[in-house]
Amino acid sequence: MESLKDWLELLSYLVTVIGLPFAIVAFQLEQRKERRNERDEIYRQLSDEYANFLRLALEHSDLHLFRQPSPPLDSEQNERKQVLFGLLVSLFERAFLLLYEERMAPGMRRQWSSWEDYMREWCRRSDFRAALPGLLRGEDEAFRRLIERFAREEAGPAAPPAQKSPA
């Protein structure tokens, strides 16, 4: 009977020494996989929202959101364009809050890069940049700083100061 007890103690010791660390590692890997799946789902939902925004912009093709420079618009068109820009900024802020981190893993960096590309593309539009100050009131401070930086960078180099002609 003593040898059975010794075997059981040995098996118990092996389970503790080998099984417990294995279970911890398996748990951590499963948690990491769940976080990646959640992040991928968030990215997919945001991408779907952006596609919906593009469809909405297409439905309002008279606003010329896909052409720069935009021809003159009447007051009703300008109002609709401001509403669409507001929806877009809201979507960009949501993407920033859900996806952006100072230090990102390569997979997260890839996902964020596509959103950065979208933001920069819209910031190239002078009418979007002109609307930003009003659209960014009350938005997340870090997001506001980021998109304002994109707007400055995408506006291109400032025109050189006018030279005085020698008199």
C-alpha atoms as a PDB file:
ATOM      1  CA  MET A   1       0.000   0.000   0.000  1.00  0.00           C
ATOM      2  CA  GLU A   2       2.917   2.279   0.733  1.00  0.00           C
ATOM      3  CA  SER A   3       4.064   2.144  -2.899  1.00  0.00           C
ATOM      4  CA  LEU A   4       0.602   3.153  -4.175  1.00  0.00           C
ATOM      5  CA  LYS A   5       0.665   6.130  -1.842  1.00  0.00           C
ATOM      6  CA  ASP A   6       4.144   7.023  -3.090  1.00  0.00           C
ATOM      7  CA  TRP A   7       2.972   6.792  -6.718  1.00  0.00           C
ATOM      8  CA  LEU A   8      -0.039   8.987  -6.035  1.00  0.00           C
ATOM      9  CA  GLU A   9       2.153  11.568  -4.325  1.00  0.00           C
ATOM     10  CA  LEU A  10       4.549  11.488  -7.285  1.00  0.00           C
ATOM     11  CA  LEU A  11       1.672  11.894  -9.761  1.00  0.00           C
ATOM     12  CA  SER A  12       0.253  14.744  -7.678  1.00  0.00           C
ATOM     13  CA  TYR A  13       3.644  16.419  -7.650  1.00  0.00           C
ATOM     14  CA  LEU A  14       4.010  15.975 -11.443  1.00  0.00           C
ATOM     15  CA  VAL A  15       0.553  17.453 -12.049  1.00  0.00           C
ATOM     16  CA  THR A  16       1.452  20.435  -9.875  1.00  0.00           C
ATOM     17  CA  VAL A  17       4.896  20.973 -11.406  1.00  0.00           C
ATOM     18  CA  ILE A  18       4.001  20.301 -15.050  1.00  0.00           C
ATOM     19  CA  GLY A  19       0.239  20.629 -15.348  1.00  0.00           C
ATOM     20  CA  LEU A  20      -0.261  23.908 -13.526  1.00  0.00           C
ATOM     21  CA  PRO A  21       2.265  25.925 -15.598  1.00  0.00           C
ATOM     22  CA  PHE A  22       0.889  24.292 -18.766  1.00  0.00           C
ATOM     23  CA  ALA A  23      -2.658  25.307 -17.786  1.00  0.00           C
ATOM     24  CA  ILE A  24      -1.517  28.881 -17.100  1.00  0.00           C
ATOM     25  CA  VAL A  25       0.209  29.127 -20.499  1.00  0.00           C
ATOM     26  CA  ALA A  26      -2.826  27.620 -22.253  1.00  0.00           C
ATOM     27  CA  PHE A  27      -5.092  30.119 -20.465  1.00  0.00           C
ATOM     28  CA  GLN A  28      -2.879  33.061 -21.464  1.00  0.00           C
ATOM     29  CA  LEU A  29      -2.780  31.919 -25.100  1.00  0.00           C
ATOM     30  CA  GLU A  30      -6.564  31.581 -25.144  1.00  0.00           C
ATOM     31  CA  GLN A  31      -6.955  35.081 -23.645  1.00  0.00           C
ATOM     32  CA  ARG A  32      -4.594  36.523 -26.266  1.00  0.00           C
ATOM     33  CA  LYS A  33      -6.580  34.805 -29.029  1.00  0.00           C
ATOM     34  CA  GLU A  34      -9.848  36.199 -27.624  1.00  0.00           C
ATOM     35  CA  ARG A  35      -8.404  39.741 -27.495  1.00  0.00           C
ATOM     36  CA  ARG A  36      -7.202  39.418 -31.103  1.00  0.00           C
ATOM     37  CA  ASN A  37     -10.631  38.160 -32.192  1.00  0.00           C
ATOM     38  CA  GLU A  38     -12.328  41.053 -30.359  1.00  0.00           C
ATOM     39  CA  ARG A  39      -9.953  43.572 -31.984  1.00  0.00           C
ATOM     40  CA  ASP A  40     -10.585  42.036 -35.404  1.00  0.00           C
ATOM     41  CA  GLU A  41     -14.342  42.253 -34.846  1.00  0.00           C
ATOM     42  CA  ILE A  42     -14.063  45.911 -33.814  1.00  0.00           C
ATOM     43  CA  TYR A  43     -11.991  46.604 -36.927  1.00  0.00           C
ATOM     44  CA  ARG A  44     -14.556  44.834 -39.115  1.00  0.00           C
ATOM     45  CA  GLN A  45     -17.426  46.811 -37.591  1.00  0.00           C
ATOM     46  CA  LEU A  46     -15.576  50.102 -38.068  1.00  0.00           C
ATOM     47  CA  SER A  47     -14.769  49.173 -41.662  1.00  0.00           C
ATOM     48  CA  ASP A  48     -18.440  48.403 -42.269  1.00  0.00           C
ATOM     49  CA  GLU A  49     -19.365  51.803 -40.827  1.00  0.00           C
ATOM     50  CA  TYR A  50     -16.876  53.515 -43.136  1.00  0.00           C
ATOM     51  CA  ALA A  51     -18.297  51.630 -46.139  1.00  0.00           C
ATOM     52  CA  ASN A  52     -21.770  52.809 -45.058  1.00  0.00           C
ATOM     53  CA  PHE A  53     -20.465  56.377 -44.869  1.00  0.00           C
ATOM     54  CA  LEU A  54     -19.073  56.091 -48.399  1.00  0.00           C
ATOM     55  CA  ARG A  55     -22.445  54.827 -49.641  1.00  0.00           C
ATOM     56  CA  LEU A  56     -24.127  57.761 -47.917  1.00  0.00           C
ATOM     57  CA  ALA A  57     -21.653  60.164 -49.547  1.00  0.00           C
ATOM     58  CA  LEU A  58     -22.374  58.560 -52.905  1.00  0.00           C
ATOM     59  CA  GLU A  59     -26.118  59.042 -52.353  1.00  0.00           C
ATOM     60  CA  HIS A  60     -25.333  62.741 -51.934  1.00  0.00           C
ATOM     61  CA  SER A  61     -23.175  62.995 -55.032  1.00  0.00           C
ATOM     62  CA  ASP A  62     -24.356  66.569 -55.570  1.00  0.00           C
ATOM     63  CA  LEU A  63     -22.019  67.522 -52.684  1.00  0.00           C
ATOM     64  CA  HIS A  64     -18.978  66.448 -54.740  1.00  0.00           C
ATOM     65  CA  LEU A  65     -17.275  64.725 -51.807  1.00  0.00           C
ATOM     66  CA  PHE A  66     -15.197  62.639 -54.176  1.00  0.00           C
ATOM     67  CA  ARG A  67     -13.944  65.561 -56.208  1.00  0.00           C
ATOM     68  CA  GLN A  68     -11.525  68.262 -55.208  1.00  0.00           C
ATOM     69  CA  PRO A  69     -11.836  71.133 -55.540  1.00  0.00           C
ATOM     70  CA  SER A  70     -15.561  71.053 -55.016  1.00  0.00           C
ATOM     71  CA  PRO A  71     -17.660  73.424 -57.111  1.00  0.00           C
ATOM     72  CA  PRO A  72     -19.657  76.094 -55.245  1.00  0.00           C
ATOM     73  CA  LEU A  73     -22.566  74.692 -53.241  1.00  0.00           C
ATOM     74  CA  ASP A  74     -25.768  76.330 -52.092  1.00  0.00           C
ATOM     75  CA  SER A  75     -26.527  76.729 -48.376  1.00  0.00           C
ATOM     76  CA  GLU A  76     -28.596  73.521 -48.161  1.00  0.00           C
ATOM     77  CA  GLN A  77     -25.804  71.522 -49.808  1.00  0.00           C
ATOM     78  CA  ASN A  78     -23.212  73.085 -47.487  1.00  0.00           C
ATOM     79  CA  GLU A  79     -25.324  72.110 -44.496  1.00  0.00           C
ATOM     80  CA  ARG A  80     -25.616  68.503 -45.681  1.00  0.00           C
ATOM     81  CA  LYS A  81     -21.865  68.411 -46.346  1.00  0.00           C
ATOM     82  CA  GLN A  82     -21.175  69.632 -42.786  1.00  0.00           C
ATOM     83  CA  VAL A  83     -23.440  66.883 -41.402  1.00  0.00           C
ATOM     84  CA  LEU A  84     -21.573  64.260 -43.435  1.00  0.00           C
ATOM     85  CA  PHE A  85     -18.223  65.668 -42.291  1.00  0.00           C
ATOM     86  CA  GLY A  86     -19.528  65.472 -38.706  1.00  0.00           C
ATOM     87  CA  LEU A  87     -20.430  61.804 -39.172  1.00  0.00           C
ATOM     88  CA  LEU A  88     -16.993  61.167 -40.640  1.00  0.00           C
ATOM     89  CA  VAL A  89     -15.142  62.868 -37.779  1.00  0.00           C
ATOM     90  CA  SER A  90     -17.243  60.896 -35.298  1.00  0.00           C
ATOM     91  CA  LEU A  91     -16.293  57.665 -37.061  1.00  0.00           C
ATOM     92  CA  PHE A  92     -12.620  58.665 -37.126  1.00  0.00           C
ATOM     93  CA  GLU A  93     -12.707  59.426 -33.403  1.00  0.00           C
ATOM     94  CA  ARG A  94     -14.314  56.060 -32.656  1.00  0.00           C
ATOM     95  CA  ALA A  95     -11.614  54.297 -34.710  1.00  0.00           C
ATOM     96  CA  PHE A  96      -8.954  56.266 -32.827  1.00  0.00           C
ATOM     97  CA  LEU A  97     -10.385  55.409 -29.415  1.00  0.00           C
ATOM     98  CA  LEU A  98     -10.813  51.721 -30.228  1.00  0.00           C
ATOM     99  CA  LEU A  99      -7.699  50.994 -32.289  1.00  0.00           C
ATOM    100  CA  TYR A 100      -4.946  53.525 -31.587  1.00  0.00           C
ATOM    101  CA  GLU A 101      -2.212  52.914 -29.055  1.00  0.00           C
ATOM    102  CA  GLU A 102       1.186  54.534 -28.672  1.00  0.00           C
ATOM    103  CA  ARG A 103       2.929  51.157 -28.927  1.00  0.00           C
ATOM    104  CA  MET A 104       1.161  48.715 -31.226  1.00  0.00           C
ATOM    105  CA  ALA A 105       1.823  45.144 -32.220  1.00  0.00           C
ATOM    106  CA  PRO A 106       2.320  44.700 -35.984  1.00  0.00           C
ATOM    107  CA  GLY A 107      -1.249  43.431 -36.509  1.00  0.00           C
ATOM    108  CA  MET A 108      -2.716  46.394 -34.661  1.00  0.00           C
ATOM    109  CA  ARG A 109      -0.377  48.760 -36.542  1.00  0.00           C
ATOM    110  CA  ARG A 110      -1.687  47.405 -39.869  1.00  0.00           C
ATOM    111  CA  GLN A 111      -5.283  47.976 -38.816  1.00  0.00           C
ATOM    112  CA  TRP A 112      -4.588  51.473 -37.534  1.00  0.00           C
ATOM    113  CA  SER A 113      -2.600  52.359 -40.680  1.00  0.00           C
ATOM    114  CA  SER A 114      -5.665  51.910 -42.862  1.00  0.00           C
ATOM    115  CA  TRP A 115      -7.585  54.356 -40.647  1.00  0.00           C
ATOM    116  CA  GLU A 116      -4.700  56.788 -40.690  1.00  0.00           C
ATOM    117  CA  ASP A 117      -4.775  56.593 -44.507  1.00  0.00           C
ATOM    118  CA  TYR A 118      -8.514  57.400 -44.526  1.00  0.00           C
ATOM    119  CA  MET A 119      -8.004  60.366 -42.204  1.00  0.00           C
ATOM    120  CA  ARG A 120      -5.103  61.711 -44.217  1.00  0.00           C
ATOM    121  CA  GLU A 121      -7.059  61.310 -47.455  1.00  0.00           C
ATOM    122  CA  TRP A 122      -9.905  63.442 -46.104  1.00  0.00           C
ATOM    123  CA  CYS A 123      -7.473  65.936 -44.564  1.00  0.00           C
ATOM    124  CA  ARG A 124      -6.130  66.629 -48.060  1.00  0.00           C
ATOM    125  CA  ARG A 125      -9.471  68.279 -48.846  1.00  0.00           C
ATOM    126  CA  SER A 126      -9.381  72.000 -48.108  1.00  0.00           C
ATOM    127  CA  ASP A 127     -13.123  72.052 -47.308  1.00  0.00           C
ATOM    128  CA  PHE A 128     -12.706  69.253 -44.753  1.00  0.00           C
ATOM    129  CA  ARG A 129      -9.727  71.014 -43.145  1.00  0.00           C
ATOM    130  CA  ALA A 130     -11.724  74.261 -43.017  1.00  0.00           C
ATOM    131  CA  ALA A 131     -14.587  72.469 -41.252  1.00  0.00           C
ATOM    132  CA  LEU A 132     -12.372  70.721 -38.680  1.00  0.00           C
ATOM    133  CA  PRO A 133     -12.218  73.447 -35.996  1.00  0.00           C
ATOM    134  CA  GLY A 134     -15.993  73.378 -35.576  1.00  0.00           C
ATOM    135  CA  LEU A 135     -16.199  69.599 -35.867  1.00  0.00           C
ATOM    136  CA  LEU A 136     -13.523  68.952 -33.246  1.00  0.00           C
ATOM    137  CA  ARG A 137     -15.131  70.935 -30.427  1.00  0.00           C
ATOM    138  CA  GLY A 138     -15.714  68.579 -27.522  1.00  0.00           C
ATOM    139  CA  GLU A 139     -13.870  65.658 -29.113  1.00  0.00           C
ATOM    140  CA  ASP A 140     -11.204  63.590 -27.366  1.00  0.00           C
ATOM    141  CA  GLU A 141      -8.124  65.782 -26.869  1.00  0.00           C
ATOM    142  CA  ALA A 142      -5.594  63.199 -28.119  1.00  0.00           C
ATOM    143  CA  PHE A 143      -7.726  62.529 -31.200  1.00  0.00           C
ATOM    144  CA  ARG A 144      -8.079  66.261 -31.856  1.00  0.00           C
ATOM    145  CA  ARG A 145      -4.297  66.756 -31.717  1.00  0.00           C
ATOM    146  CA  LEU A 146      -3.709  63.805 -34.020  1.00  0.00           C
ATOM    147  CA  ILE A 147      -6.166  64.801 -36.743  1.00  0.00           C
ATOM    148  CA  GLU A 148      -5.042  68.433 -36.561  1.00  0.00           C
ATOM    149  CA  ARG A 149      -1.476  67.221 -37.153  1.00  0.00           C
ATOM    150  CA  PHE A 150      -2.669  65.150 -40.121  1.00  0.00           C
ATOM    151  CA  ALA A 151      -4.488  68.206 -41.475  1.00  0.00           C
ATOM    152  CA  ARG A 152      -1.347  70.361 -41.200  1.00  0.00           C
ATOM    153  CA  GLU A 153       0.807  67.699 -42.842  1.00  0.00           C
ATOM    154  CA  GLU A 154      -1.662  67.027 -45.644  1.00  0.00           C
ATOM    155  CA  ALA A 155      -2.228  70.726 -46.359  1.00  0.00           C
ATOM    156  CA  GLY A 156       1.227  70.744 -47.894  1.00  0.00           C
ATOM    157  CA  PRO A 157       3.980  73.255 -47.428  1.00  0.00           C
ATOM    158  CA  ALA A 158       2.889  76.755 -46.601  1.00  0.00           C
ATOM    159  CA  ALA A 159       3.329  79.315 -49.296  1.00  0.00           C
ATOM    160  CA  PRO A 160       6.531  81.273 -48.854  1.00  0.00           C
ATOM    161  CA  PRO A 161       6.096  84.784 -47.506  1.00  0.00           C
ATOM    162  CA  ALA A 162       5.767  87.462 -50.140  1.00  0.00           C
ATOM    163  CA  GLN A 163       9.065  89.107 -50.970  1.00  0.00           C
ATOM    164  CA  LYS A 164       9.230  92.864 -50.958  1.00  0.00           C
ATOM    165  CA  SER A 165      10.442  94.231 -54.204  1.00  0.00           C
ATOM    166  CA  PRO A 166      13.412  96.574 -53.940  1.00  0.00           C
ATOM    167  CA  ALA A 167      12.285 100.163 -54.248  1.00  0.00           C
END
